[in-house]
């Protein structure tokens, strides 16, 4: 209704975008975030949710622009910094990705996903023992985290901890008994 009175009402577009985002309509949310930004360039709080939406849609360049701006500030939240790290991870900028995941964890150490992706980044750098620690923290925080159990098993196996790998793969098969990869790795 607010937009029917004023087509340049940036806060109304922002609010509408938030509603669409909550409803899972990413395209409508992105469109309204963009309208809000085009109407008022000072609405910097839009950078994070719009950047996350672009990341989820696979539009990495757009996500990079917005999340770089959103993650800069000292007041950036853990989710924003985590998604900034995901952008760097997709771009194979491992040092920057690892730094972002560590920063997200410093803000909120209860998030399992940054631990998992920190482990993935460490595996890329062939730091398997450090990756094992990150994966263990991810599964400690989220015991049903199938991908983390599978990755933990792989990192343990590569590190020579075959008993630990077997335990991790068994847990992975318990969580997803249709995963051929988990059974194959366990074998």
Coordinates of N, CA and C in Angstrom, one line a residue, residues 54-146:
X54 N 22.1 -13.2 -4.2 CA 22.9 -13.4 -5.4 C 23.8 -14.6 -5.3
X55 N 24.4 -14.8 -4.2 CA 25.2 -16.0 -4.0 C 24.4 -17.3 -4.2
X56 N 23.2 -17.3 -3.5 CA 22.3 -18.5 -3.6 C 21.8 -18.7 -5.0
X57 N 21.7 -17.7 -5.8 CA 21.3 -17.8 -7.2 C 22.5 -18.1 -8.1
X58 N 23.7 -18.1 -7.6 CA 24.9 -18.4 -8.4 C 25.4 -17.2 -9.2
X59 N 25.0 -16.0 -8.8 CA 25.5 -14.8 -9.4 C 26.6 -14.3 -8.6
X60 N 27.8 -14.9 -8.7 CA 28.9 -14.7 -7.8 C 29.5 -13.3 -7.9
X61 N 29.6 -12.8 -9.1 CA 30.1 -11.4 -9.3 C 29.3 -10.4 -8.6
X62 N 28.0 -10.5 -8.7 CA 27.1 -9.5 -8.0 C 27.2 -9.7 -6.5
X63 N 27.2 -11.0 -6.1 CA 27.3 -11.3 -4.6 C 28.6 -10.7 -4.1
X64 N 29.7 -10.9 -4.9 CA 31.0 -10.4 -4.4 C 31.0 -8.9 -4.2
X65 N 30.4 -8.2 -5.1 CA 30.4 -6.7 -5.0 C 29.7 -6.3 -3.7
X66 N 28.5 -6.9 -3.4 CA 27.7 -6.5 -2.3 C 28.3 -7.0 -1.0
X67 N 28.7 -8.3 -1.0 CA 29.2 -8.9 0.3 C 30.5 -8.3 0.7
X68 N 31.3 -7.9 -0.3 CA 32.6 -7.2 0.1 C 32.3 -5.9 0.8
X69 N 31.3 -5.2 0.4 CA 30.9 -4.0 1.1 C 30.3 -4.3 2.4
X70 N 29.5 -5.3 2.5 CA 28.8 -5.6 3.7 C 29.7 -6.1 4.8
X71 N 30.7 -6.9 4.4 CA 31.6 -7.6 5.3 C 32.7 -6.7 5.8
X72 N 32.9 -5.5 5.2 CA 34.0 -4.6 5.6 C 33.9 -4.1 7.0
X73 N 32.7 -3.7 7.4 CA 32.5 -3.0 8.7 C 32.8 -3.9 9.9
X74 N 33.1 -3.2 10.9 CA 33.3 -3.9 12.2 C 32.1 -4.5 12.8
X75 N 30.9 -4.0 12.3 CA 29.6 -4.5 12.8 C 29.0 -5.5 12.0
X76 N 29.8 -6.1 11.0 CA 29.2 -7.1 10.1 C 28.8 -8.3 11.0
X77 N 27.7 -8.9 10.6 CA 27.3 -10.1 11.4 C 28.0 -11.4 10.8
X78 N 27.9 -12.4 11.6 CA 28.5 -13.7 11.3 C 28.0 -14.2 9.9
X79 N 26.7 -14.1 9.7 CA 26.2 -14.7 8.5 C 26.7 -14.0 7.2
X80 N 26.8 -12.7 7.3 CA 27.4 -11.9 6.2 C 28.8 -12.2 5.9
X81 N 29.6 -12.3 7.0 CA 31.0 -12.7 6.8 C 31.2 -14.1 6.3
X82 N 30.3 -15.0 6.8 CA 30.3 -16.4 6.3 C 30.1 -16.4 4.8
X83 N 29.0 -15.7 4.3 CA 28.7 -15.7 2.9 C 29.8 -15.0 2.1
X84 N 30.4 -14.0 2.6 CA 31.6 -13.4 2.0 C 32.7 -14.5 1.8
X85 N 32.9 -15.3 2.8 CA 33.9 -16.4 2.7 C 33.5 -17.4 1.7
X86 N 32.2 -17.7 1.6 CA 31.7 -18.6 0.5 C 32.0 -18.1 -0.9
X87 N 31.9 -16.8 -1.1 CA 32.2 -16.2 -2.4 C 33.7 -16.4 -2.6
X88 N 34.5 -16.1 -1.6 CA 36.0 -16.3 -1.8 C 36.3 -17.7 -2.1
X89 N 35.6 -18.7 -1.4 CA 35.8 -20.1 -1.6 C 35.5 -20.5 -3.0
X90 N 34.4 -20.0 -3.5 CA 34.0 -20.4 -4.9 C 35.0 -19.8 -5.9
X91 N 35.6 -18.7 -5.6 CA 36.6 -18.0 -6.4 C 38.0 -18.6 -6.2
X92 N 38.1 -19.7 -5.4 CA 39.4 -20.3 -5.1 C 40.4 -19.3 -4.5
X93 N 39.9 -18.4 -3.7 CA 40.8 -17.5 -3.0 C 40.8 -18.0 -1.6
X94 N 41.6 -19.1 -1.4 CA 41.6 -19.8 -0.2 C 42.0 -19.1 1.1
X95 N 43.0 -18.2 1.0 CA 43.5 -17.5 2.2 C 42.4 -16.5 2.6
X96 N 41.8 -15.8 1.7 CA 40.7 -14.9 2.0 C 39.5 -15.6 2.5
X97 N 39.2 -16.8 1.9 CA 38.0 -17.6 2.4 C 38.3 -18.0 3.8
X98 N 39.5 -18.6 4.1 CA 39.8 -19.1 5.5 C 39.7 -17.9 6.5
X99 N 40.2 -16.8 6.1 CA 40.2 -15.6 7.0 C 38.7 -15.2 7.3
X100 N 37.9 -15.3 6.3 CA 36.5 -14.9 6.5 C 35.8 -15.9 7.4
X101 N 36.0 -17.2 7.1 CA 35.4 -18.2 8.0 C 35.8 -18.1 9.4
X102 N 37.1 -17.8 9.6 CA 37.6 -17.6 11.0 C 37.0 -16.4 11.6
X103 N 36.8 -15.3 10.8 CA 36.2 -14.1 11.4 C 34.7 -14.4 11.7
X104 N 34.0 -15.1 10.9 CA 32.6 -15.4 11.2 C 32.5 -16.2 12.5
X105 N 33.5 -17.2 12.7 CA 33.5 -18.0 13.9 C 33.8 -17.1 15.1
X106 N 34.7 -16.1 14.9 CA 35.0 -15.2 16.0 C 33.7 -14.5 16.5
X107 N 32.9 -14.1 15.5 CA 31.6 -13.4 15.8 C 30.6 -14.4 16.4
X108 N 30.5 -15.6 15.8 CA 29.5 -16.5 16.3 C 30.1 -17.9 16.3
X109 N 30.7 -18.4 17.3 CA 31.4 -19.7 17.3 C 30.4 -20.9 17.3
X110 N 29.1 -20.6 17.3 CA 28.1 -21.7 17.4 C 27.6 -22.1 16.0
X111 N 28.1 -21.5 14.9 CA 27.7 -21.8 13.6 C 28.6 -23.0 13.0
X112 N 28.0 -24.1 12.7 CA 28.7 -25.3 12.2 C 29.2 -25.1 10.8
X113 N 28.5 -24.3 9.9 CA 28.9 -24.2 8.5 C 30.2 -23.6 8.3
X114 N 30.6 -22.5 9.0 CA 31.9 -21.9 8.8 C 33.0 -22.9 9.2
X115 N 32.8 -23.8 10.2 CA 33.8 -24.8 10.5 C 34.0 -25.8 9.4
X116 N 32.8 -26.2 8.8 CA 32.9 -27.1 7.7 C 33.6 -26.5 6.5
X117 N 33.3 -25.3 6.1 CA 33.9 -24.7 5.0 C 35.4 -24.3 5.2
X118 N 35.7 -24.0 6.5 CA 37.1 -23.8 6.8 C 37.9 -25.1 6.6
X119 N 37.2 -26.2 7.0 CA 37.9 -27.5 6.8 C 38.0 -27.8 5.3
X120 N 37.1 -27.4 4.5 CA 37.2 -27.6 3.0 C 38.3 -26.8 2.5
X121 N 38.4 -25.6 3.0 CA 39.5 -24.7 2.5 C 40.9 -25.2 2.9
X122 N 41.0 -25.8 4.1 CA 42.2 -26.3 4.6 C 42.6 -27.6 3.8
X123 N 41.6 -28.4 3.4 CA 41.9 -29.5 2.5 C 42.5 -29.1 1.2
X124 N 41.9 -28.0 0.7 CA 42.5 -27.5 -0.6 C 44.0 -27.1 -0.4
X125 N 44.3 -26.7 0.8 CA 45.7 -26.3 1.0 C 46.5 -27.5 1.6
X126 N 45.9 -28.6 1.6 CA 46.5 -29.9 2.0 C 47.0 -29.8 3.5
X127 N 46.2 -29.1 4.3 CA 46.4 -29.1 5.8 C 45.4 -30.0 6.4
X128 N 45.5 -31.3 6.3 CA 44.5 -32.2 6.6 C 44.3 -32.3 8.1
X129 N 45.3 -32.2 8.9 CA 45.2 -32.3 10.4 C 44.3 -31.1 10.9
X130 N 44.6 -29.9 10.3 CA 43.8 -28.8 10.7 C 42.4 -28.9 10.2
X131 N 42.2 -29.5 9.1 CA 40.9 -29.7 8.5 C 40.1 -30.7 9.4
X132 N 40.7 -31.7 9.9 CA 40.1 -32.7 10.8 C 39.5 -31.9 12.0
X133 N 40.3 -31.0 12.6 CA 39.8 -30.2 13.8 C 38.6 -29.4 13.4
X134 N 38.6 -28.8 12.2 CA 37.4 -28.0 11.8 C 36.2 -28.9 11.6
X135 N 36.4 -30.0 10.9 CA 35.2 -30.9 10.7 C 34.7 -31.4 12.0
X136 N 35.6 -31.8 13.0 CA 35.1 -32.3 14.2 C 34.3 -31.2 15.0
X137 N 34.7 -30.0 14.9 CA 33.9 -28.9 15.6 C 32.5 -28.8 14.9
X138 N 32.5 -28.9 13.5 CA 31.2 -28.8 12.8 C 30.3 -29.9 13.3
X139 N 30.8 -31.2 13.4 CA 29.9 -32.3 13.7 C 29.5 -32.2 15.2
X140 N 30.4 -31.6 16.0 CA 30.1 -31.5 17.4 C 28.9 -30.5 17.6
X141 N 28.9 -29.4 16.8 CA 27.8 -28.4 16.9 C 26.6 -28.9 16.2
X142 N 26.7 -29.8 15.2 CA 25.6 -30.2 14.4 C 25.8 -31.7 14.1
X143 N 25.4 -32.6 15.1 CA 25.7 -34.0 14.9 C 25.1 -34.7 13.7
X144 N 24.1 -34.1 13.1 CA 23.4 -34.7 11.9 C 24.0 -34.1 10.6
X145 N 25.2 -33.5 10.6 CA 25.8 -32.8 9.5 C 26.5 -33.9 8.6
X146 N 25.8 -34.5 7.7 CA 26.3 -35.6 6.9 C 27.5 -35.2 6.1

